[in-house]
């Protein structure tokens, strides 16, 4: 059963509206890109099979609405995430400034047990725009931020050109896999549900 | 009794428990490949979703958990089919589940596998599923079930290019499926409004609102279908969606779904279907907020237009402007009850659209403004705050777009819109206009434009509607008038004729401003005019032939009249200044009579209008200063004016003022130019007169106060003597200077006859003046050098001697303190002379003198000399004091001479002076302070290996410096050593360690450290607990923060200001208003007075959510009349930074020395600032 659970890796993509979350997911999963902007409503996932050291995993990639008014039901789907991808647009300063909020919001809502080590990956998207002439967030600045948040891996991508998308998601998958799953362990007829969680996992009684 | 929310929590917990229980057995069954049990337990698990007790939010939580479990089941089904189990059989099997809701969830899950297996066409399975879901008519359950269906079918639609694509009409099937699901969901959603009791209407509306994304989601899915091209969108998708929207007749649904349509479908589609989309608007319920919908549509389209110039032809082709303008007209017409603000904001959106898409069409822009005027006409001036804000936005948009008021001035409707603003907003708008001009440094270069512009900003220029200016807010008023002043400074035209016209235009306008404005507007006008004069200055007065051009003369006439207008204020001091400026300009134009006339005016004002003695002092100094720079005057005029100036100087009220003005007059007779007047005799006369006055002042002081006359006046006069002496005035002799110096000495001596403690300091500073005087003399006058110096140096010593014996009885100090003082002021050579003088006078130098001289050398970087002194000390019988060693080490350290420190250390430790531990400790601190960790480490090792015990102070310092300068590992190791040495870590080191962790944002580690130190420790006050709370607050671990806070209180610590502020900061940043309030209440209860930081938490929290007005709710619990203070531990700011309110208030507190500032004033200023910046940088 443990193996079945581990075969599914849950990834959440967050970032301001229009930074290219949906485009990145579509490029990675369907190898498609459209210039048209179609806002995402609510949360939505696509899956993709990935191979890793001769094992197959299903990556469940949750794309979310960057516009707050299209997130009316809240973020219960953060639960059980294995990795969180933070996306910004290298041509829009605000989208970079907002990363901190997205990260904090995620940590609060998902409340992973070890927030300091929860895997994040940051993507600076749309590097193709105007041949890079309109970019306002330098790679250095982005990397410095990532370093300050506990060395978050950082990728510069273009969903349009498909540049670095594959590599980024490979890293995302790898980090998701590294994340210790922290499901609450349910033992029927015992009362201690929360407190004993850790020990029980290491003793392997769920297998 | 439980509250609703608690009830819900309980039910959710029960639901989750039931779900987990069944999931556990389901997992087991899955592991055992037991399909029956798997189905049984999964169905039981899904039964939890049958609840109707949960709000959508909580239900969603339960749903998500079920959803995750179903993914495992789905995987299992997939594996089963691979193992040979028929998916059709599975599809049948799950239909036996007893309850309909679990059954349908299971069916959808198997359905997903079914489609994937491709054993049946996707469209058939989907059709089957979407029909079956009709079985659930409960709105919440039905919506979630259908959203589950939408979710699992998302990647299995028979879209073109998809692996599930079917026959020719495949896309139609896909679209039909989604549309059907959408329609059903919308019906469930709308119906919900009409179910249940009326009194729960509000709650229901809230719940419906939460559920909206489930419905809207379908539109997103539609937009993602590849096969939905423009054709299909136009023919099928949009009409059918709109039909559903229009027919449901539900306000919430209509508003939301229109918004969705606009956001999820691409811009090209909207452009090509504008008519259809806009056509739906008038059919919506009258209560629907169509203006927001339309604004968003226009905003989208504007962004689209801005994205690339290639798309612009599309806009023209579909006549987007006309259609939108038309639709807006209709909506405004149809919705009679729409408040005016709604209509205006629609125009703002349309204008934004126009500016982005058709920026070349000023006629369109004017048309929009015209439509707005039409709407406004016949109505009284706007009082509605929101509406006026919108108008400001409307009027600001063209300014921002064209970066140029000149373009806006061409819009005929622009001033007409402005006329509809109330006085206040009119002013705000005028300020916006000025700021736009400033920002873009727009040249307003013709008098016509200036006329139009000043007409536009008349709200700032004169009183409107009879509101006299003095009733208005003083600060606002000043700021407005200052911006008018800045504007006046900016007006410019190359051509003097046109510039003169501009000046006349401005003058005409500002003269209407009345006494309150003139003091602000006349000076910039005068200066601008003087600039024009300067330009003409090179040219000759009259150019023959041409018709009378502007001449300086003509301009000076105008200036004269302009300044005269100030008499109505009246503002004689300002007028006097301006007259003097004009006089100077006239002087530079070589217009002697004009300059004389201006001086005359200045003197008239002085005589007739300026009565205040302080003002007189300032005025006379201005007059003297200006007069000094005049060179156009002939002897006669000049004599008249200087005579008057000296005369008035001597008639000032206070003696010291008289004295200073008179000696200033000396410069009138000695102009330091090549051919300036140099009347040495009259200079001397002035100075002597000044001396007489100073004498008189001295005597008067003696009579009235008994002692302590104004010796400074003499020193000042001495300064003048020295100046003229240096300039080579033959009347000033060195004898005169010497006499004056003697006089001052005597005066000072008599000063000190009273043993006033303040006399000591006074004398020292005077001495310093003397010493530096002597040095500057020595420097400037080489020939006199030896003489003078030889005279001065013994005098200093003599004076000092007398002083010593007179007021300080213990002579042990001898010259040491004087030498230290000289060293601190960078005069080591004087100190040396003094010292040499002492030795030659065979006064035996004491140890204190020696060490003072040594430190004096070291402080001034004379290390060789310092070293010599050191050797002398250490080789004599003196035992150096620990303070001296410390100072010496510091002096070396500051210069980076670490080896010297080591040398001193070894010289001291190799002699057994009984000082070793202290000296080691000193060196350790000294190295540590400078970040020399390796040397600190080595010294520590040496100390320990020489058998000295490390005391608590040194041990703690050691840890502290590792924390400040070292790595975290280094720091942790140092702390470990401290513990092993059984030295208790003290406050300072704890703070340093905490600070290091905070710098690296290792809050978890910080917590561990604090626990290790021991939270029970009482002798550090609240420090440990507060830091612990800070570590949680930093990460916004709100639950832990709360838990630890309670523990802290339980452990018997009473929370202090820091404790409360740490919590408040976290609450504030998280916008947790409720907790913030409770915390403030708690504070009050504990009698902990809030500080600036606390207030900042409230102000920032409310403002960040744009709830500025509401902050008074929280603030009313606090005393806002106190004087603002920051009492919070600065370490807190290392984590949170300083809040916006805090930092801006701090800046204010520093910059103004206002005594009466209170929190309420600070908040008012801050809110106003925010409000203003919002208005000015209007962003829509
Ligand atoms: N040039 C360029 N455009 C991109 C890139 N990625 C996305 N876009 C465009 O950016 C716009 C927004 O992309 P989306 O993927 O819809 O953005 P999103 O983050 O999902 O936005 P929300 O759903 O509103 O949160 C679309 O017009 C895309 O075509 C990229 O790498 N390069
Ligand atoms: Mg999206």
Short mmCIF file of C-alpha atoms in Angstrom, two decimals, chain B residues 447-692:
data_model
loop_
_atom_site.label_atom_id
_atom_site.label_comp_id
_atom_site.label_asym_id
_atom_site.label_seq_id
_atom_site.Cartn_x
_atom_site.Cartn_y
_atom_site.Cartn_z
CA UNK B 447 1.00 82.64 -22.82
CA UNK B 448 -2.12 81.10 -24.35
CA UNK B 449 -1.35 77.74 -22.84
CA UNK B 450 -0.49 79.34 -19.55
CA UNK B 451 -3.81 81.15 -19.66
CA UNK B 452 -5.69 77.90 -20.29
CA UNK B 453 -3.71 76.08 -17.64
CA UNK B 454 -4.25 78.69 -14.96
CA UNK B 455 -7.89 78.80 -15.85
CA UNK B 456 -7.98 75.02 -15.31
CA UNK B 457 -6.35 75.25 -11.92
CA UNK B 458 -8.24 78.27 -10.75
CA UNK B 459 -9.25 76.28 -7.67
CA UNK B 460 -5.72 76.70 -6.41
CA UNK B 461 -5.26 80.24 -7.61
CA UNK B 462 -8.14 81.99 -5.98
CA UNK B 463 -10.95 81.49 -3.49
CA UNK B 464 -13.88 79.65 -5.00
CA UNK B 465 -17.48 79.62 -3.85
CA UNK B 466 -16.63 82.14 -1.21
CA UNK B 467 -14.72 79.62 0.92
CA UNK B 468 -12.03 81.79 2.39
CA UNK B 469 -8.72 80.04 2.32
CA UNK B 470 -8.03 80.33 6.01
CA UNK B 471 -10.82 77.91 6.83
CA UNK B 472 -9.01 75.15 5.02
CA UNK B 473 -6.44 72.78 6.31
CA UNK B 474 -3.26 74.70 6.78
CA UNK B 475 -0.87 72.02 5.71
CA UNK B 476 -2.80 71.09 2.61
CA UNK B 477 -3.01 74.69 1.70
CA UNK B 478 0.72 75.17 1.99
CA UNK B 479 1.42 72.13 -0.06
CA UNK B 480 -0.94 73.26 -2.80
CA UNK B 481 0.52 76.71 -2.95
CA UNK B 482 4.00 75.31 -2.99
CA UNK B 483 3.12 73.25 -6.00
CA UNK B 484 1.78 76.33 -7.75
CA UNK B 485 5.09 77.96 -6.92
CA UNK B 486 6.99 75.07 -8.45
CA UNK B 487 4.86 75.33 -11.53
CA UNK B 488 5.62 79.02 -11.92
CA UNK B 489 9.30 78.20 -11.74
CA UNK B 490 8.92 75.83 -14.64
CA UNK B 491 7.38 78.20 -17.16
CA UNK B 492 9.81 79.06 -19.86
CA UNK B 493 10.11 80.40 -23.37
CA UNK B 494 13.31 81.15 -25.23
CA UNK B 495 11.82 84.26 -26.70
CA UNK B 496 11.93 87.10 -24.16
CA UNK B 497 8.82 88.70 -25.63
CA UNK B 498 6.73 85.58 -25.15
CA UNK B 499 8.26 84.97 -21.77
CA UNK B 500 7.27 88.46 -20.73
CA UNK B 501 3.74 87.76 -21.87
CA UNK B 502 3.72 84.55 -19.85
CA UNK B 503 4.87 86.46 -16.80
CA UNK B 504 2.13 89.02 -17.27
CA UNK B 505 -0.46 86.26 -17.61
CA UNK B 506 0.68 84.53 -14.46
CA UNK B 507 0.77 87.83 -12.65
CA UNK B 508 -2.78 88.63 -13.62
CA UNK B 509 -3.96 85.29 -12.26
CA UNK B 510 -2.03 85.17 -9.05
CA UNK B 511 -2.87 88.69 -8.06
CA UNK B 512 -6.39 87.41 -7.56
CA UNK B 513 -5.11 85.03 -4.94
CA UNK B 514 -5.64 87.25 -1.94
CA UNK B 515 -3.40 87.80 1.07
CA UNK B 516 -3.06 84.12 1.98
CA UNK B 517 -1.70 83.03 -1.37
CA UNK B 518 0.44 85.98 -2.38
CA UNK B 519 3.34 85.15 -0.03
CA UNK B 520 3.60 81.79 -1.82
CA UNK B 521 3.11 82.91 -5.39
CA UNK B 522 4.81 86.26 -5.61
CA UNK B 523 8.33 85.09 -4.79
CA UNK B 524 8.44 82.47 -7.58
CA UNK B 525 7.04 85.01 -9.99
CA UNK B 526 9.67 87.54 -8.95
CA UNK B 527 12.42 84.98 -9.35
CA UNK B 528 11.15 83.83 -12.73
CA UNK B 529 11.03 87.44 -13.81
CA UNK B 530 14.53 88.06 -12.51
CA UNK B 531 15.69 85.09 -14.56
CA UNK B 532 14.37 86.86 -17.61
CA UNK B 533 16.19 89.99 -16.56
CA UNK B 534 19.42 88.03 -16.28
CA UNK B 535 18.93 86.77 -19.81
CA UNK B 536 18.54 90.28 -21.11
CA UNK B 537 21.31 91.62 -18.96
CA UNK B 538 23.95 91.13 -21.65
CA UNK B 539 21.91 92.99 -24.22
CA UNK B 540 21.84 96.70 -24.42
CA UNK B 541 18.81 98.56 -23.23
CA UNK B 542 17.32 99.84 -26.44
CA UNK B 543 17.54 98.09 -29.75
CA UNK B 544 17.11 100.58 -32.48
CA UNK B 545 14.54 100.14 -35.20
CA UNK B 546 12.34 97.40 -33.87
CA UNK B 547 9.15 98.17 -32.07
CA UNK B 548 9.66 98.60 -28.35
CA UNK B 549 10.98 95.27 -27.09
CA UNK B 550 11.01 94.15 -23.49
CA UNK B 551 13.81 95.85 -21.67
CA UNK B 552 15.14 95.29 -18.19
CA UNK B 553 13.80 98.67 -17.27
CA UNK B 554 10.30 97.73 -18.25
CA UNK B 555 10.57 94.49 -16.39
CA UNK B 556 11.84 96.19 -13.26
CA UNK B 557 8.78 98.41 -13.33
CA UNK B 558 6.60 95.34 -13.40
CA UNK B 559 8.59 93.80 -10.58
CA UNK B 560 8.15 96.90 -8.52
CA UNK B 561 4.39 96.73 -8.90
CA UNK B 562 4.34 93.02 -8.25
CA UNK B 563 6.19 93.27 -4.98
CA UNK B 564 4.04 96.17 -3.93
CA UNK B 565 1.07 93.81 -3.95
CA UNK B 566 2.53 92.19 -0.86
CA UNK B 567 1.59 95.27 1.10
CA UNK B 568 -1.98 93.97 1.15
CA UNK B 569 -0.88 90.89 3.06
CA UNK B 570 1.07 92.58 4.66
CA UNK B 571 4.41 90.89 4.51
CA UNK B 572 7.08 93.55 4.82
CA UNK B 573 9.94 91.13 5.56
CA UNK B 574 9.30 89.14 2.43
CA UNK B 575 8.87 92.29 0.37
CA UNK B 576 12.14 93.62 1.73
CA UNK B 577 13.96 90.49 0.68
CA UNK B 578 12.49 90.67 -2.80
CA UNK B 579 13.35 94.36 -3.17
CA UNK B 580 16.92 93.55 -2.26
CA UNK B 581 16.98 90.75 -4.85
CA UNK B 582 15.76 93.21 -7.44
CA UNK B 583 18.32 95.75 -6.35
CA UNK B 584 21.05 93.23 -6.90
CA UNK B 585 19.72 92.36 -10.34
CA UNK B 586 19.49 96.02 -11.24
CA UNK B 587 23.03 96.45 -10.02
CA UNK B 588 24.13 93.70 -12.38
CA UNK B 589 22.32 95.44 -15.23
CA UNK B 590 24.20 98.57 -14.28
CA UNK B 591 20.99 100.44 -13.64
CA UNK B 592 22.09 102.56 -10.71
CA UNK B 593 18.93 104.61 -10.29
CA UNK B 594 16.76 101.48 -10.36
CA UNK B 595 18.92 99.73 -7.83
CA UNK B 596 18.84 102.83 -5.65
CA UNK B 597 15.08 102.95 -5.88
CA UNK B 598 14.79 99.34 -4.74
CA UNK B 599 17.07 100.07 -1.80
CA UNK B 600 14.96 103.03 -0.96
CA UNK B 601 11.90 100.82 -0.90
CA UNK B 602 13.71 98.35 1.33
CA UNK B 603 14.68 101.09 3.79
CA UNK B 604 11.17 102.49 3.78
CA UNK B 605 9.83 99.11 4.73
CA UNK B 606 12.48 98.82 7.40
CA UNK B 607 11.58 102.14 8.87
CA UNK B 608 7.84 101.96 8.61
CA UNK B 609 6.79 98.36 8.70
CA UNK B 610 9.33 96.24 10.49
CA UNK B 611 8.91 96.83 14.15
CA UNK B 612 9.80 93.50 15.68
CA UNK B 613 13.33 93.59 17.00
CA UNK B 614 14.25 90.10 15.79
CA UNK B 615 12.95 90.87 12.34
CA UNK B 616 14.95 94.06 12.36
CA UNK B 617 18.14 92.15 13.08
CA UNK B 618 17.55 89.81 10.16
CA UNK B 619 16.57 92.67 7.88
CA UNK B 620 19.56 94.81 8.66
CA UNK B 621 21.92 91.92 8.07
CA UNK B 622 20.25 91.31 4.70
CA UNK B 623 20.62 94.94 3.81
CA UNK B 624 24.27 94.98 4.81
CA UNK B 625 24.97 91.80 2.89
CA UNK B 626 23.34 93.05 -0.29
CA UNK B 627 24.82 96.48 -0.05
CA UNK B 628 28.23 94.95 0.25
CA UNK B 629 27.80 93.28 -3.14
CA UNK B 630 26.71 96.47 -4.94
CA UNK B 631 29.16 97.99 -7.33
CA UNK B 632 26.96 100.13 -9.54
CA UNK B 633 26.68 102.94 -7.02
CA UNK B 634 28.53 106.14 -7.27
CA UNK B 635 30.16 107.57 -4.17
CA UNK B 636 27.21 109.71 -3.25
CA UNK B 637 24.51 107.04 -3.36
CA UNK B 638 26.74 104.58 -1.74
CA UNK B 639 27.55 106.90 1.13
CA UNK B 640 23.91 107.62 1.73
CA UNK B 641 23.06 103.94 1.91
CA UNK B 642 26.03 102.79 4.00
CA UNK B 643 25.44 105.66 6.35
CA UNK B 644 21.86 104.58 6.82
CA UNK B 645 22.85 100.96 7.27
CA UNK B 646 25.45 101.69 9.96
CA UNK B 647 23.09 104.10 11.60
CA UNK B 648 20.31 101.53 11.88
CA UNK B 649 22.78 98.89 13.03
CA UNK B 650 23.75 100.96 16.01
CA UNK B 651 20.11 101.56 16.83
CA UNK B 652 19.08 97.98 17.24
CA UNK B 653 17.48 97.20 20.53
CA UNK B 654 19.84 94.71 22.13
CA UNK B 655 23.47 95.50 22.66
CA UNK B 656 24.83 92.21 21.32
CA UNK B 657 22.72 92.63 18.18
CA UNK B 658 24.02 96.17 17.80
CA UNK B 659 27.55 94.98 18.22
CA UNK B 660 27.23 92.24 15.63
CA UNK B 661 25.51 94.45 13.07
CA UNK B 662 28.11 97.16 13.53
CA UNK B 663 31.07 94.88 13.04
CA UNK B 664 29.27 93.38 10.02
CA UNK B 665 29.14 96.93 8.61
CA UNK B 666 32.91 96.96 8.56
CA UNK B 667 32.68 94.92 5.38
CA UNK B 668 30.86 97.75 3.66
CA UNK B 669 34.14 99.64 3.62
CA UNK B 670 36.38 96.88 2.51
CA UNK B 671 35.28 95.00 -0.58
CA UNK B 672 37.50 92.12 -1.33
CA UNK B 673 37.56 92.73 -5.09
CA UNK B 674 40.34 93.96 -7.22
CA UNK B 675 38.94 97.47 -7.45
CA UNK B 676 36.48 97.42 -4.59
CA UNK B 677 36.70 100.14 -1.99
CA UNK B 678 39.23 99.61 0.71
CA UNK B 679 38.75 102.19 3.39
CA UNK B 680 40.82 100.77 6.20
CA UNK B 681 40.16 103.64 8.51
CA UNK B 682 36.43 103.30 8.45
CA UNK B 683 36.79 99.57 8.92
CA UNK B 684 38.70 100.23 12.08
CA UNK B 685 36.12 102.76 13.17
CA UNK B 686 33.42 100.14 12.84
CA UNK B 687 35.39 97.58 14.77
CA UNK B 688 36.22 100.01 17.53
CA UNK B 689 32.64 101.02 17.76
CA UNK B 690 31.73 97.35 18.00
CA UNK B 691 34.25 96.94 20.80
CA UNK B 692 32.77 99.86 22.66
#
